[in-house]
Amino acid sequence: MSDVLSSSKAVLFDFDGPICDVFHGLPASGIAAELADLISALAPELEAAARNTEDPMEVHRLSYEGGPAILAAVEAALTAAEIRAVRVAGSPTEGAVLALRGARTTGRHVAIVSNNSAECVREYLTLHEDLGVVDEIIGRPPLRPDLMKPSPYPLLTAASAVGVAPGLTMLVGDSVTDVEAAIAAGARSVGYANKPAKRQSLTDAGADVVVLGMREIADGLARTNS
């Protein structure tokens, strides 16, 4: 951890997981079903595939195959649902506020890099003012699901926005796609294993460090300032 932190001038945080449980109050499976209903009305040929997943992001990726109009409709519906979801998502992940503040107080740039919409991230940050130490929010690229993580695009965009070379950034994420995006961008990565099975999958994906709680990141940042 100390090696990763000491070489990082910017800390990039995934949103769903490290910062909050986006779909805690409004389950992802229900949103996926809503999006599948929309696809069934607009592009019946994609309905079976859309109903084969409980992940709203996968339904969104699938909508790309339906053409620009279908993609735009599904993306708008997903963004609206995400905003509803974060309003009832509850408190930030334990240790998230400390980690965000730790990054800021040690002089590092702070950004959120998410496959969720920037609109829903802003909504959540507005509702929870103690998270207000974020320099940049890089959300889902509009109408470009192909540029979502594991593409390095969001990380490279965040690095450019804060004026730091990608190799001097680290991403905190709880999914294999986060680690893959960091590797592709030339960034370091800290895997947040918020479920037991993730510890091995994040390690196998190539995370530089795997932690079991966000407080570990906050503690590591505090040690770099001592």
Coordinates of N, CA and C in Angstrom, one line a residue:
M1 N 0.8 -1.2 0.0 CA 0.0 0.0 0.0 C 0.9 1.3 0.0
S2 N 1.9 1.3 0.8 CA 2.7 2.5 0.9 C 3.4 2.8 -0.4
D3 N 3.8 1.8 -1.2 CA 4.4 2.0 -2.5 C 3.4 2.6 -3.5
V4 N 2.2 2.0 -3.5 CA 1.2 2.5 -4.4 C 0.9 4.0 -4.1
L5 N 0.6 4.3 -2.8 CA 0.3 5.6 -2.4 C 1.4 6.6 -2.6
S6 N 2.6 6.2 -2.3 CA 3.7 7.2 -2.5 C 4.0 7.6 -3.9
S7 N 3.6 6.7 -4.8 CA 3.8 7.0 -6.3 C 2.6 7.7 -6.9
S8 N 1.6 8.0 -6.1 CA 0.3 8.5 -6.7 C 0.1 10.0 -6.3
K9 N -0.1 10.8 -7.3 CA -0.5 12.2 -7.1 C -1.9 12.5 -7.2
A10 N -2.7 11.5 -7.6 CA -4.2 11.6 -7.7 C -4.8 10.3 -7.3
V11 N -5.9 10.4 -6.6 CA -6.6 9.2 -6.2 C -8.0 9.2 -6.9
L12 N -8.2 8.2 -7.7 CA -9.5 8.1 -8.4 C -10.3 7.0 -7.7
F13 N -11.5 7.3 -7.4 CA -12.4 6.4 -6.7 C -13.6 6.0 -7.6
D14 N -13.8 4.7 -7.8 CA -15.0 4.2 -8.3 C -16.1 4.6 -7.4
F15 N -17.3 4.7 -7.9 CA -18.4 5.3 -7.1 C -19.3 4.2 -6.4
D16 N -19.8 3.3 -7.2 CA -20.7 2.2 -6.6 C -19.8 1.2 -5.9
G17 N -19.8 1.2 -4.6 CA -19.0 0.3 -3.8 C -18.1 1.1 -2.9
P18 N -17.0 1.7 -3.5 CA -16.1 2.4 -2.6 C -16.7 3.7 -1.9
I19 N -17.6 4.3 -2.6 CA -18.2 5.5 -2.0 C -19.6 5.2 -1.4
C20 N -20.4 4.5 -2.1 CA -21.7 4.1 -1.6 C -22.3 2.9 -2.3
D21 N -23.3 2.3 -1.7 CA -24.0 1.2 -2.4 C -25.2 1.8 -3.2
V22 N -24.9 2.1 -4.4 CA -25.9 2.9 -5.2 C -27.3 2.3 -5.2
F23 N -27.4 0.9 -5.3 CA -28.7 0.3 -5.4 C -29.2 -0.4 -4.2
H24 N -28.7 0.2 -3.0 CA -29.1 -0.4 -1.7 C -30.6 -0.3 -1.5
G25 N -31.2 0.9 -1.8 CA -32.6 1.1 -1.6 C -33.5 0.9 -2.8
L26 N -32.9 0.8 -3.9 CA -33.6 0.6 -5.2 C -32.8 -0.5 -5.9
P27 N -33.2 -1.8 -5.8 CA -32.3 -2.8 -6.3 C -32.0 -2.8 -7.7
A28 N -30.8 -3.1 -8.1 CA -30.4 -3.1 -9.5 C -31.2 -4.0 -10.3
S29 N -31.7 -5.2 -9.8 CA -32.5 -6.1 -10.6 C -33.8 -5.5 -11.0
G30 N -34.4 -4.6 -10.2 CA -35.6 -4.0 -10.6 C -35.4 -2.9 -11.7
I31 N -34.3 -2.2 -11.6 CA -33.9 -1.2 -12.7 C -33.6 -2.0 -14.0
A32 N -32.9 -3.1 -13.9 CA -32.6 -3.8 -15.1 C -33.9 -4.3 -15.7
A33 N -34.9 -4.7 -14.9 CA -36.2 -5.2 -15.5 C -36.9 -4.0 -16.1
E34 N -36.8 -2.8 -15.5 CA -37.5 -1.6 -16.2 C -36.8 -1.3 -17.5
L35 N -35.5 -1.4 -17.6 CA -34.9 -1.2 -18.9 C -35.2 -2.2 -19.9
A36 N -35.3 -3.5 -19.4 CA -35.7 -4.6 -20.3 C -37.1 -4.4 -20.9
D37 N -38.0 -3.8 -20.1 CA -39.3 -3.5 -20.5 C -39.3 -2.5 -21.6
L38 N -38.4 -1.5 -21.4 CA -38.3 -0.4 -22.4 C -37.7 -1.0 -23.7
I39 N -36.7 -1.8 -23.6 CA -36.1 -2.5 -24.8 C -37.2 -3.3 -25.5
S40 N -38.0 -4.1 -24.8 CA -39.0 -4.9 -25.4 C -40.0 -4.2 -26.2
A41 N -40.2 -2.9 -25.8 CA -41.1 -2.1 -26.6 C -40.5 -1.4 -27.8
L42 N -39.2 -1.1 -27.7 CA -38.5 -0.4 -28.7 C -37.7 -1.3 -29.7
A43 N -37.2 -2.4 -29.2 CA -36.4 -3.3 -30.0 C -36.6 -4.7 -29.5
P44 N -37.8 -5.3 -29.9 CA -38.2 -6.6 -29.4 C -37.1 -7.7 -29.7
E45 N -36.3 -7.5 -30.7 CA -35.3 -8.5 -31.0 C -34.2 -8.6 -30.0
L46 N -34.1 -7.6 -29.1 CA -33.1 -7.6 -28.0 C -33.7 -8.0 -26.7
E47 N -35.0 -8.2 -26.6 CA -35.7 -8.4 -25.4 C -35.1 -9.6 -24.6
A48 N -35.0 -10.8 -25.3 CA -34.5 -12.0 -24.6 C -33.2 -11.8 -23.9
A49 N -32.2 -11.1 -24.6 CA -30.9 -10.9 -24.0 C -31.0 -9.9 -22.9
A50 N -31.9 -8.9 -23.0 CA -32.0 -7.9 -22.0 C -32.6 -8.5 -20.7
R51 N -33.5 -9.5 -20.8 CA -34.1 -10.1 -19.6 C -33.2 -11.2 -19.1
N52 N -32.0 -11.4 -19.7 CA -31.1 -12.5 -19.2 C -30.1 -12.0 -18.2
T53 N -30.2 -10.7 -17.8 CA -29.3 -10.1 -16.8 C -30.0 -9.3 -15.8
E54 N -29.5 -9.2 -14.6 CA -30.1 -8.3 -13.6 C -29.2 -7.1 -13.3
D55 N -28.3 -6.9 -14.3 CA -27.3 -5.8 -14.2 C -27.8 -4.6 -15.1
P56 N -28.2 -3.5 -14.6 CA -28.6 -2.4 -15.5 C -27.6 -2.0 -16.5
M57 N -26.3 -2.0 -16.1 CA -25.2 -1.6 -17.0 C -25.1 -2.5 -18.2
E58 N -25.4 -3.8 -18.0 CA -25.3 -4.8 -19.1 C -26.5 -4.5 -20.0
V59 N -27.6 -4.2 -19.5 CA -28.8 -3.9 -20.4 C -28.4 -2.6 -21.2
H60 N -27.8 -1.7 -20.5 CA -27.4 -0.4 -21.2 C -26.4 -0.8 -22.4
R61 N -25.4 -1.6 -22.1 CA -24.4 -2.0 -23.1 C -25.2 -2.7 -24.3
L62 N -26.1 -3.5 -23.9 CA -26.9 -4.2 -25.0 C -27.6 -3.3 -25.9
S63 N -28.1 -2.2 -25.3 CA -29.0 -1.3 -26.1 C -28.2 -0.6 -27.2
Y64 N -26.9 -0.6 -27.1 CA -26.0 -0.1 -28.2 C -26.3 -0.8 -29.5
E65 N -26.6 -2.1 -29.4 CA -26.9 -2.9 -30.6 C -28.2 -2.5 -31.3
G66 N -29.0 -1.7 -30.6 CA -30.3 -1.3 -31.2 C -30.2 -0.1 -32.0
G67 N -29.1 0.6 -32.0 CA -28.9 1.9 -32.7 C -29.1 3.1 -31.8
P68 N -28.8 4.3 -32.4 CA -28.7 5.5 -31.6 C -30.0 5.8 -30.8
A69 N -31.1 5.7 -31.4 CA -32.4 6.0 -30.8 C -32.7 5.1 -29.5
I70 N -32.4 3.8 -29.7 CA -32.7 2.9 -28.6 C -31.7 3.2 -27.5
L71 N -30.4 3.4 -27.9 CA -29.4 3.7 -26.9 C -29.7 4.9 -26.1
A72 N -30.1 6.0 -26.8 CA -30.5 7.2 -26.1 C -31.6 7.1 -25.1
A73 N -32.6 6.3 -25.5 CA -33.8 6.1 -24.7 C -33.4 5.3 -23.4
V74 N -32.7 4.2 -23.6 CA -32.3 3.4 -22.5 C -31.3 4.2 -21.5
E75 N -30.4 4.9 -22.1 CA -29.5 5.7 -21.3 C -30.2 6.7 -20.4
A76 N -31.2 7.4 -21.0 CA -31.9 8.4 -20.3 C -32.7 7.8 -19.2
A77 N -33.3 6.6 -19.4 CA -34.0 5.9 -18.4 C -33.1 5.4 -17.3
L78 N -31.9 4.9 -17.7 CA -31.0 4.5 -16.7 C -30.5 5.6 -15.8
T79 N -30.2 6.7 -16.4 CA -29.8 7.9 -15.6 C -30.8 8.3 -14.6
A80 N -32.1 8.4 -15.1 CA -33.2 8.8 -14.2 C -33.3 7.8 -13.0
A81 N -33.2 6.5 -13.3 CA -33.3 5.5 -12.3 C -32.1 5.6 -11.3
E82 N -30.9 5.9 -11.8 CA -29.8 6.0 -10.9 C -30.0 7.2 -9.9
I83 N -30.5 8.3 -10.4 CA -30.8 9.4 -9.6 C -31.8 9.1 -8.5
R84 N -32.8 8.3 -8.9 CA -33.8 7.8 -7.9 C -33.1 6.9 -6.9
A85 N -32.2 6.1 -7.3 CA -31.6 5.1 -6.5 C -30.7 5.8 -5.4
V86 N -29.9 6.8 -5.9 CA -28.9 7.4 -4.9 C -29.7 8.2 -3.8
R87 N -30.9 8.6 -4.1 CA -31.6 9.4 -3.1 C -32.0 8.5 -2.0
V88 N -32.1 7.2 -2.2 CA -32.4 6.3 -1.1 C -31.3 5.2 -0.8
A89 N -30.1 5.6 -1.2 CA -29.0 4.7 -1.1 C -28.4 4.6 0.3
G90 N -28.7 5.6 1.1 CA -28.2 5.6 2.5 C -26.9 6.2 2.6
S91 N -26.3 5.9 3.8 CA -25.0 6.5 4.1 C -23.8 6.1 3.2
P92 N -22.8 6.9 3.2 CA -21.6 6.5 2.4 C -21.0 5.2 3.0
T93 N -20.3 4.5 2.2 CA -19.5 3.3 2.6 C -18.6 3.7 3.8
E94 N -18.6 2.8 4.8 CA -17.8 3.0 6.0 C -16.3 3.3 5.5
G95 N -15.8 4.4 6.0 CA -14.4 4.7 5.7 C -14.2 5.5 4.4
A96 N -15.3 5.7 3.6 CA -15.2 6.4 2.4 C -14.9 7.9 2.6
V97 N -15.6 8.5 3.6 CA -15.3 9.9 3.8 C -13.9 10.1 4.3
L98 N -13.4 9.2 5.2 CA -12.0 9.4 5.7 C -11.0 9.2 4.5
A99 N -11.3 8.3 3.6 CA -10.4 8.1 2.5 C -10.4 9.3 1.6
L100 N -11.5 9.8 1.3 CA -11.6 11.0 0.4 C -10.9 12.2 1.0
R101 N -11.1 12.4 2.3 CA -10.5 13.5 3.0 C -9.0 13.3 3.2
G102 N -8.6 12.0 3.4 CA -7.2 11.7 3.5 C -6.4 12.0 2.2
A103 N -7.1 11.7 1.1 CA -6.4 12.0 -0.2 C -6.2 13.5 -0.4
R104 N -7.3 14.2 0.0 CA -7.2 15.7 -0.1 C -6.2 16.3 0.8
T105 N -6.2 15.9 2.1 CA -5.3 16.5 3.1 C -3.8 16.2 2.9
T106 N -3.6 15.1 2.1 CA -2.2 14.8 1.8 C -1.8 15.4 0.5
G107 N -2.6 16.3 0.0 CA -2.2 17.1 -1.2 C -2.4 16.4 -2.6
R108 N -3.2 15.4 -2.5 CA -3.5 14.6 -3.8 C -4.8 15.2 -4.4
H109 N -4.9 15.1 -5.7 CA -6.1 15.4 -6.4 C -7.1 14.2 -6.2
V110 N -8.4 14.5 -6.2 CA -9.4 13.5 -5.9 C -10.4 13.5 -7.0
A111 N -10.7 12.4 -7.6 CA -11.7 12.3 -8.6 C -12.5 11.0 -8.4
I112 N -13.8 11.1 -8.9 CA -14.6 9.9 -9.0 C -14.7 9.5 -10.4
V113 N -14.5 8.2 -10.7 CA -14.5 7.7 -12.0 C -15.5 6.5 -12.1
S114 N -16.6 6.7 -12.7 CA -17.7 5.7 -12.6 C -18.3 5.4 -13.9
N115 N -18.9 4.2 -13.9 CA -19.8 3.8 -15.0 C -21.2 4.2 -14.8
N116 N -21.4 4.7 -13.6 CA -22.7 5.4 -13.3 C -22.7 6.8 -13.9
S117 N -23.8 7.4 -14.0 CA -23.9 8.7 -14.6 C -23.3 9.8 -13.7
A118 N -22.7 10.8 -14.3 CA -22.2 11.9 -13.5 C -23.3 12.6 -12.8
E119 N -24.5 12.6 -13.4 CA -25.6 13.2 -12.7 C -26.0 12.6 -11.4
C120 N -25.9 11.2 -11.3 CA -26.3 10.6 -10.1 C -25.2 10.7 -9.1
V121 N -23.9 10.8 -9.5 CA -22.8 11.0 -8.6 C -23.0 12.4 -7.9
R122 N -23.3 13.4 -8.8 CA -23.5 14.8 -8.3 C -24.6 14.8 -7.3
E123 N -25.7 14.1 -7.6 CA -26.9 14.1 -6.7 C -26.5 13.6 -5.3
Y124 N -25.7 12.5 -5.3 CA -25.3 11.9 -4.1 C -24.4 12.8 -3.3
L125 N -23.4 13.4 -4.0 CA -22.5 14.3 -3.3 C -23.3 15.5 -2.7
T126 N -24.3 16.0 -3.4 CA -25.1 17.1 -2.9 C -25.9 16.7 -1.7
L127 N -26.3 15.5 -1.6 CA -27.1 15.0 -0.5 C -26.2 14.7 0.7
H128 N -24.9 14.4 0.5 CA -24.0 14.1 1.5 C -22.8 15.1 1.5
E129 N -23.0 16.2 2.1 CA -22.0 17.3 2.0 C -20.6 16.9 2.5
D130 N -20.5 15.9 3.4 CA -19.2 15.5 3.9 C -18.3 14.8 2.9
L131 N -18.9 14.6 1.7 CA -18.1 14.0 0.6 C -17.6 15.1 -0.3
G132 N -17.8 16.3 0.0 CA -17.5 17.4 -0.9 C -16.0 17.8 -1.0
V133 N -15.2 16.9 -1.3 CA -13.7 17.1 -1.5 C -13.3 16.6 -2.8
V134 N -14.2 16.5 -3.7 CA -13.9 15.9 -5.0 C -13.6 16.9 -6.1
D135 N -12.5 16.8 -6.7 CA -12.1 17.8 -7.8 C -12.9 17.6 -9.1
E136 N -13.0 16.3 -9.5 CA -13.6 16.0 -10.8 C -14.5 14.8 -10.7
I137 N -15.6 14.8 -11.5 CA -16.4 13.6 -11.6 C -16.5 13.2 -13.0
I138 N -16.0 12.0 -13.3 CA -16.0 11.5 -14.6 C -17.0 10.3 -14.6
G139 N -18.2 10.6 -15.2 CA -19.2 9.5 -15.2 C -19.2 8.8 -16.5
R140 N -20.3 8.1 -16.7 CA -20.5 7.3 -17.9 C -20.4 8.2 -19.1
P141 N -19.6 7.8 -20.1 CA -19.5 8.6 -21.3 C -20.8 8.7 -22.1
P142 N -21.4 9.8 -22.3 CA -22.7 9.9 -22.9 C -22.8 9.1 -24.3
L143 N -23.7 8.2 -24.3 CA -24.0 7.4 -25.5 C -22.8 6.6 -26.1
R144 N -21.9 6.3 -25.1 CA -20.7 5.5 -25.5 C -20.4 4.4 -24.5
P145 N -21.3 3.5 -24.4 CA -21.1 2.4 -23.4 C -19.8 1.6 -23.7
D146 N -19.3 1.7 -25.0 CA -18.0 1.0 -25.3 C -16.8 1.7 -24.6
L147 N -17.0 2.9 -24.1 CA -15.9 3.6 -23.4 C -16.0 3.5 -21.9
M148 N -17.0 2.8 -21.4 CA -17.1 2.6 -20.0 C -16.0 1.6 -19.6
K149 N -15.6 1.7 -18.3 CA -14.6 0.7 -17.8 C -15.2 -0.7 -18.1
P150 N -14.3 -1.6 -18.6 CA -12.8 -1.7 -18.5 C -12.1 -0.9 -19.5
S151 N -12.7 -0.1 -20.3 CA -11.9 0.8 -21.2 C -11.1 1.8 -20.3
P152 N -9.9 2.1 -20.7 CA -9.1 3.1 -19.9 C -9.6 4.5 -20.1
Y153 N -10.6 4.8 -21.0 CA -11.0 6.1 -21.3 C -11.3 7.0 -20.1
P154 N -12.2 6.5 -19.2 CA -12.6 7.3 -18.0 C -11.4 7.7 -17.2
L155 N -10.4 6.8 -17.0 CA -9.3 7.1 -16.2 C -8.3 8.1 -16.8
L156 N -8.2 7.9 -18.1 CA -7.3 8.9 -18.9 C -8.0 10.3 -18.9
T157 N -9.3 10.3 -19.0 CA -10.0 11.6 -18.9 C -9.8 12.2 -17.6
A158 N -9.9 11.4 -16.5 CA -9.8 12.0 -15.1 C -8.3 12.5 -14.9
A159 N -7.4 11.7 -15.4 CA -6.0 12.1 -15.2 C -5.7 13.5 -15.9
S160 N -6.2 13.6 -17.1 CA -6.1 14.8 -17.9 C -6.8 16.0 -17.2
A161 N -7.9 15.7 -16.6 CA -8.7 16.8 -16.0 C -8.0 17.3 -14.8
V162 N -7.3 16.5 -14.0 CA -6.6 17.0 -12.8 C -5.1 17.3 -13.1
G163 N -4.7 17.1 -14.4 CA -3.4 17.5 -14.7 C -2.3 16.6 -14.2
V164 N -2.6 15.3 -14.1 CA -1.6 14.3 -13.6 C -1.4 13.2 -14.6
A165 N -0.2 12.8 -14.9 CA 0.1 11.7 -15.8 C -0.6 10.4 -15.3
P166 N -1.2 9.6 -16.2 CA -1.9 8.4 -15.7 C -1.1 7.5 -14.8
G167 N 0.2 7.4 -15.1 CA 1.0 6.6 -14.3 C 1.2 7.1 -12.8
L168 N 0.8 8.3 -12.6 CA 0.9 8.8 -11.2 C -0.5 8.9 -10.5
T169 N -1.4 8.1 -11.1 CA -2.8 8.0 -10.4 C -3.0 6.6 -9.9
M170 N -3.9 6.5 -9.0 CA -4.3 5.2 -8.5 C -5.8 5.1 -8.5
L171 N -6.4 4.0 -8.8 CA -7.9 3.8 -8.8 C -8.2 2.9 -7.7
V172 N -9.2 3.3 -6.9 CA -9.8 2.4 -5.9 C -11.1 1.9 -6.5
G173 N -11.2 0.6 -6.7 CA -12.4 0.0 -7.3 C -12.7 -1.4 -6.7
D174 N -14.0 -1.8 -6.8 CA -14.4 -3.1 -6.3 C -14.7 -4.1 -7.3
S175 N -14.3 -3.9 -8.5 CA -14.6 -4.9 -9.6 C -13.4 -5.2 -10.4
V176 N -13.5 -6.3 -11.1 CA -12.4 -6.7 -12.0 C -12.2 -5.7 -13.1
T177 N -13.3 -5.1 -13.6 CA -13.3 -4.2 -14.7 C -12.5 -2.9 -14.2
D178 N -12.6 -2.5 -13.0 CA -11.8 -1.4 -12.5 C -10.4 -1.7 -12.6
V179 N -10.0 -2.9 -12.2 CA -8.5 -3.2 -12.2 C -8.1 -3.3 -13.7
E180 N -8.9 -3.9 -14.5 CA -8.5 -3.9 -16.0 C -8.4 -2.5 -16.6
A181 N -9.3 -1.6 -16.2 CA -9.2 -0.3 -16.7 C -7.9 0.4 -16.2
A182 N -7.6 0.2 -15.0 CA -6.3 0.8 -14.4 C -5.1 0.3 -15.1
I183 N -5.1 -1.0 -15.4 CA -3.9 -1.6 -16.1 C -3.8 -1.0 -17.5
A184 N -4.9 -0.9 -18.2 CA -4.9 -0.4 -19.5 C -4.5 1.0 -19.6
A185 N -4.8 1.8 -18.5 CA -4.5 3.2 -18.5 C -3.0 3.4 -18.0
G186 N -2.4 2.4 -17.5 CA -1.1 2.6 -16.9 C -1.1 3.1 -15.5
A187 N -2.2 3.0 -14.8 CA -2.4 3.5 -13.5 C -2.2 2.4 -12.5
R188 N -2.0 2.7 -11.2 CA -2.0 1.7 -10.1 C -3.4 1.5 -9.7
S189 N -3.6 0.4 -9.0 CA -5.0 0.0 -8.6 C -5.0 -0.6 -7.2
V190 N -6.0 -0.2 -6.4 CA -6.3 -0.8 -5.1 C -7.7 -1.4 -5.2
G191 N -7.7 -2.7 -5.0 CA -9.0 -3.4 -5.1 C -9.7 -3.4 -3.7
Y192 N -10.9 -3.0 -3.7 CA -11.7 -2.9 -2.5 C -12.6 -4.2 -2.5
A193 N -12.3 -5.1 -1.7 CA -13.0 -6.4 -1.6 C -14.1 -6.3 -0.6
N194 N -15.2 -5.7 -1.0 CA -16.4 -5.5 -0.1 C -17.2 -6.8 0.0
K195 N -16.8 -7.9 -0.7 CA -17.4 -9.2 -0.6 C -16.3 -10.2 -0.5
P196 N -16.4 -11.2 0.3 CA -15.3 -12.2 0.4 C -14.7 -12.7 -0.9
A197 N -15.6 -13.1 -1.8 CA -15.1 -13.7 -3.1 C -14.3 -12.7 -3.9
K198 N -14.5 -11.4 -3.7 CA -13.8 -10.4 -4.5 C -12.3 -10.4 -4.2
R199 N -11.9 -10.8 -3.0 CA -10.5 -10.7 -2.6 C -9.6 -11.5 -3.7
Q200 N -10.0 -12.7 -4.0 CA -9.2 -13.5 -4.9 C -9.4 -13.0 -6.4
S201 N -10.6 -12.6 -6.7 CA -10.8 -12.2 -8.1 C -10.1 -10.9 -8.4
L202 N -10.0 -10.0 -7.5 CA -9.3 -8.7 -7.7 C -7.8 -8.9 -7.7
T203 N -7.3 -9.9 -6.9 CA -5.9 -10.2 -6.9 C -5.5 -10.9 -8.2
D204 N -6.4 -11.8 -8.7 CA -6.1 -12.5 -9.9 C -6.1 -11.5 -11.1
A205 N -7.0 -10.5 -11.0 CA -7.1 -9.5 -12.1 C -5.8 -8.6 -12.2
G206 N -5.0 -8.6 -11.1 CA -3.8 -7.8 -11.1 C -3.8 -6.5 -10.3
A207 N -4.7 -6.4 -9.3 CA -4.7 -5.3 -8.5 C -3.4 -5.2 -7.7
D208 N -2.8 -4.0 -7.6 CA -1.6 -3.8 -6.9 C -1.7 -4.2 -5.4
V209 N -2.8 -3.8 -4.8 CA -3.1 -4.0 -3.4 C -4.6 -4.4 -3.3
V210 N -5.0 -5.3 -2.4 CA -6.4 -5.5 -2.1 C -6.7 -5.2 -0.7
V211 N -7.7 -4.4 -0.4 CA -8.1 -4.1 1.0 C -9.5 -4.6 1.2
L212 N -9.8 -4.8 2.5 CA -11.1 -5.3 2.9 C -12.0 -4.2 3.4
G213 N -11.5 -3.0 3.6 CA -12.3 -1.8 4.0 C -11.6 -0.5 3.5
M214 N -12.5 0.5 3.3 CA -12.0 1.8 2.9 C -11.1 2.5 3.9
R215 N -11.4 2.1 5.2 CA -10.5 2.7 6.3 C -9.1 2.4 6.1
E216 N -8.8 1.2 5.5 CA -7.4 0.9 5.3 C -6.7 1.9 4.3
I217 N -7.4 2.4 3.4 CA -6.9 3.4 2.5 C -6.7 4.7 3.2
A218 N -7.6 5.1 4.0 CA -7.5 6.3 4.8 C -6.3 6.2 5.7
D219 N -6.1 5.0 6.4 CA -5.0 4.8 7.3 C -3.6 4.9 6.5
G220 N -3.6 4.3 5.3 CA -2.4 4.3 4.5 C -2.1 5.7 4.1
L221 N -3.1 6.5 3.7 CA -2.8 7.9 3.4 C -2.3 8.7 4.5
A222 N -2.8 8.4 5.7 CA -2.4 9.1 6.9 C -0.9 8.8 7.2
R223 N -0.5 7.6 6.9 CA 0.9 7.2 7.2 C 1.8 7.9 6.2
T224 N 1.4 8.2 5.0 CA 2.2 8.9 4.0 C 2.5 10.3 4.5
N225 N 1.6 10.9 5.3 CA 1.8 12.3 5.8 C 2.4 12.4 7.1
S226 N 2.9 11.2 7.7 CA 3.5 11.3 9.0 C 5.0 11.3 8.9

